[in-house]
Amino acid sequence: MFVRVLKIAAVPAIVLYPFLVAGALFSGLPTTYLPLLLVFAAGACAFGNPMFRGLWLVGASSAAALFFTDETVFLRLYPVLMNAAVGGIFAASLFGKPLLEIFAEKAGYALDAAGRRYARKATLAWAIFMAANTLVALATVFLPLSVWTIYNGGVSYALIGLMFAGEYCVRRRARKCADA
């Protein structure tokens, strides 16, 4: 129960992070300890899930870099590193069992050959999408803070949501075609 509460509490911390950074930087508040929020949030999400321990390491590395250098660029690099880490997880899974195939199996689906091909293609699509999102997030690091905040605190999440929705629609259509 406690772990579930931690995971639920972590979601707002992750989603609101760009706005907390922007608010602190615009108002001149100290930012040294802000990445510790991410370490907590990523740690809560990774608790008991080995696939997400790498994401926790990214958060911890960002926090340590900021703490020891006091360079605020490390605050702004966090979304870049997280997108790269998630994209890397998708891409690395293509050398074995694709991540979406693993998700399908954990959800109780037994995939046939066509389902496994689809899972591989969808995993590749997610890896490419996350790579593109990483590059855009990196570009925003060098743009005004307002642009960084809007992209990493809103547009990026909206694009991920659209990718989820699009992949869901394609998956349903692929299933209908396979069943016909």
PDB file of N, CA and C in Angstrom, residues 5 7 17 20 39 47 53 58 63 76 82 103 115-116 133 146 152 177:
ATOM      1  N   VAL A   5       1.080   4.395  -2.777  1.00  0.00           N
ATOM      2  CA  VAL A   5       0.900   5.806  -2.436  1.00  0.00           C
ATOM      3  C   VAL A   5       2.101   6.616  -2.911  1.00  0.00           C
ATOM      4  N   LYS A   7       4.072   5.917  -5.434  1.00  0.00           N
ATOM      5  CA  LYS A   7       4.008   6.019  -6.892  1.00  0.00           C
ATOM      6  C   LYS A   7       2.972   7.054  -7.325  1.00  0.00           C
ATOM      7  N   TYR A  17       7.395  19.211 -12.718  1.00  0.00           N
ATOM      8  CA  TYR A  17       8.805  19.589 -12.630  1.00  0.00           C
ATOM      9  C   TYR A  17       9.176  20.800 -13.496  1.00  0.00           C
ATOM     10  N   LEU A  20       7.944  23.931 -11.831  1.00  0.00           N
ATOM     11  CA  LEU A  20       8.680  24.227 -10.599  1.00  0.00           C
ATOM     12  C   LEU A  20      10.033  24.854 -10.923  1.00  0.00           C
ATOM     13  N   VAL A  39      14.623  12.713  -7.823  1.00  0.00           N
ATOM     14  CA  VAL A  39      15.204  11.486  -7.303  1.00  0.00           C
ATOM     15  C   VAL A  39      14.144  10.717  -6.521  1.00  0.00           C
ATOM     16  N   PHE A  47      10.735   1.666  -7.700  1.00  0.00           N
ATOM     17  CA  PHE A  47      10.703   0.725  -6.589  1.00  0.00           C
ATOM     18  C   PHE A  47      10.051  -0.591  -7.021  1.00  0.00           C
ATOM     19  N   ARG A  53      14.951   1.322 -13.019  1.00  0.00           N
ATOM     20  CA  ARG A  53      16.059   1.746 -12.160  1.00  0.00           C
ATOM     21  C   ARG A  53      17.009   2.676 -12.900  1.00  0.00           C
ATOM     22  N   VAL A  58      19.288   8.357 -13.761  1.00  0.00           N
ATOM     23  CA  VAL A  58      19.319   9.632 -14.493  1.00  0.00           C
ATOM     24  C   VAL A  58      18.934  10.777 -13.560  1.00  0.00           C
ATOM     25  N   ALA A  63      20.600  15.358 -10.158  1.00  0.00           N
ATOM     26  CA  ALA A  63      20.597  15.997  -8.838  1.00  0.00           C
ATOM     27  C   ALA A  63      22.017  16.210  -8.344  1.00  0.00           C
ATOM     28  N   ARG A  76      17.560  22.006 -16.563  1.00  0.00           N
ATOM     29  CA  ARG A  76      16.912  22.010 -17.874  1.00  0.00           C
ATOM     30  C   ARG A  76      17.267  20.774 -18.697  1.00  0.00           C
ATOM     31  N   MET A  82      15.830  12.159 -19.542  1.00  0.00           N
ATOM     32  CA  MET A  82      14.735  11.206 -19.355  1.00  0.00           C
ATOM     33  C   MET A  82      14.197  10.698 -20.689  1.00  0.00           C
ATOM     34  N   PHE A 103       5.203  -5.857 -22.495  1.00  0.00           N
ATOM     35  CA  PHE A 103       4.013  -5.249 -21.894  1.00  0.00           C
ATOM     36  C   PHE A 103       2.769  -6.076 -22.200  1.00  0.00           C
ATOM     37  N   GLY A 115       1.265 -10.563 -34.140  1.00  0.00           N
ATOM     38  CA  GLY A 115       1.287  -9.699 -32.965  1.00  0.00           C
ATOM     39  C   GLY A 115       2.699  -9.355 -32.544  1.00  0.00           C
ATOM     40  N   ARG A 116       3.603 -10.329 -32.649  1.00  0.00           N
ATOM     41  CA  ARG A 116       5.009 -10.067 -32.305  1.00  0.00           C
ATOM     42  C   ARG A 116       5.647  -9.110 -33.312  1.00  0.00           C
ATOM     43  N   ASN A 133      11.844  13.392 -29.664  1.00  0.00           N
ATOM     44  CA  ASN A 133      11.463  14.187 -28.507  1.00  0.00           C
ATOM     45  C   ASN A 133      12.708  14.616 -27.723  1.00  0.00           C
ATOM     46  N   SER A 146      10.914  30.302 -21.017  1.00  0.00           N
ATOM     47  CA  SER A 146       9.478  30.141 -21.277  1.00  0.00           C
ATOM     48  C   SER A 146       9.230  29.074 -22.350  1.00  0.00           C
ATOM     49  N   ASN A 152       8.546  21.328 -22.509  1.00  0.00           N
ATOM     50  CA  ASN A 152       8.788  20.201 -21.605  1.00  0.00           C
ATOM     51  C   ASN A 152       7.701  20.009 -20.560  1.00  0.00           C
ATOM     52  N   CYS A 177      -7.979  -6.307 -38.592  1.00  0.00           N
ATOM     53  CA  CYS A 177      -7.547  -6.889 -39.866  1.00  0.00           C
ATOM     54  C   CYS A 177      -7.091  -8.325 -39.688  1.00  0.00           C
TER      55      CYS A 177
END
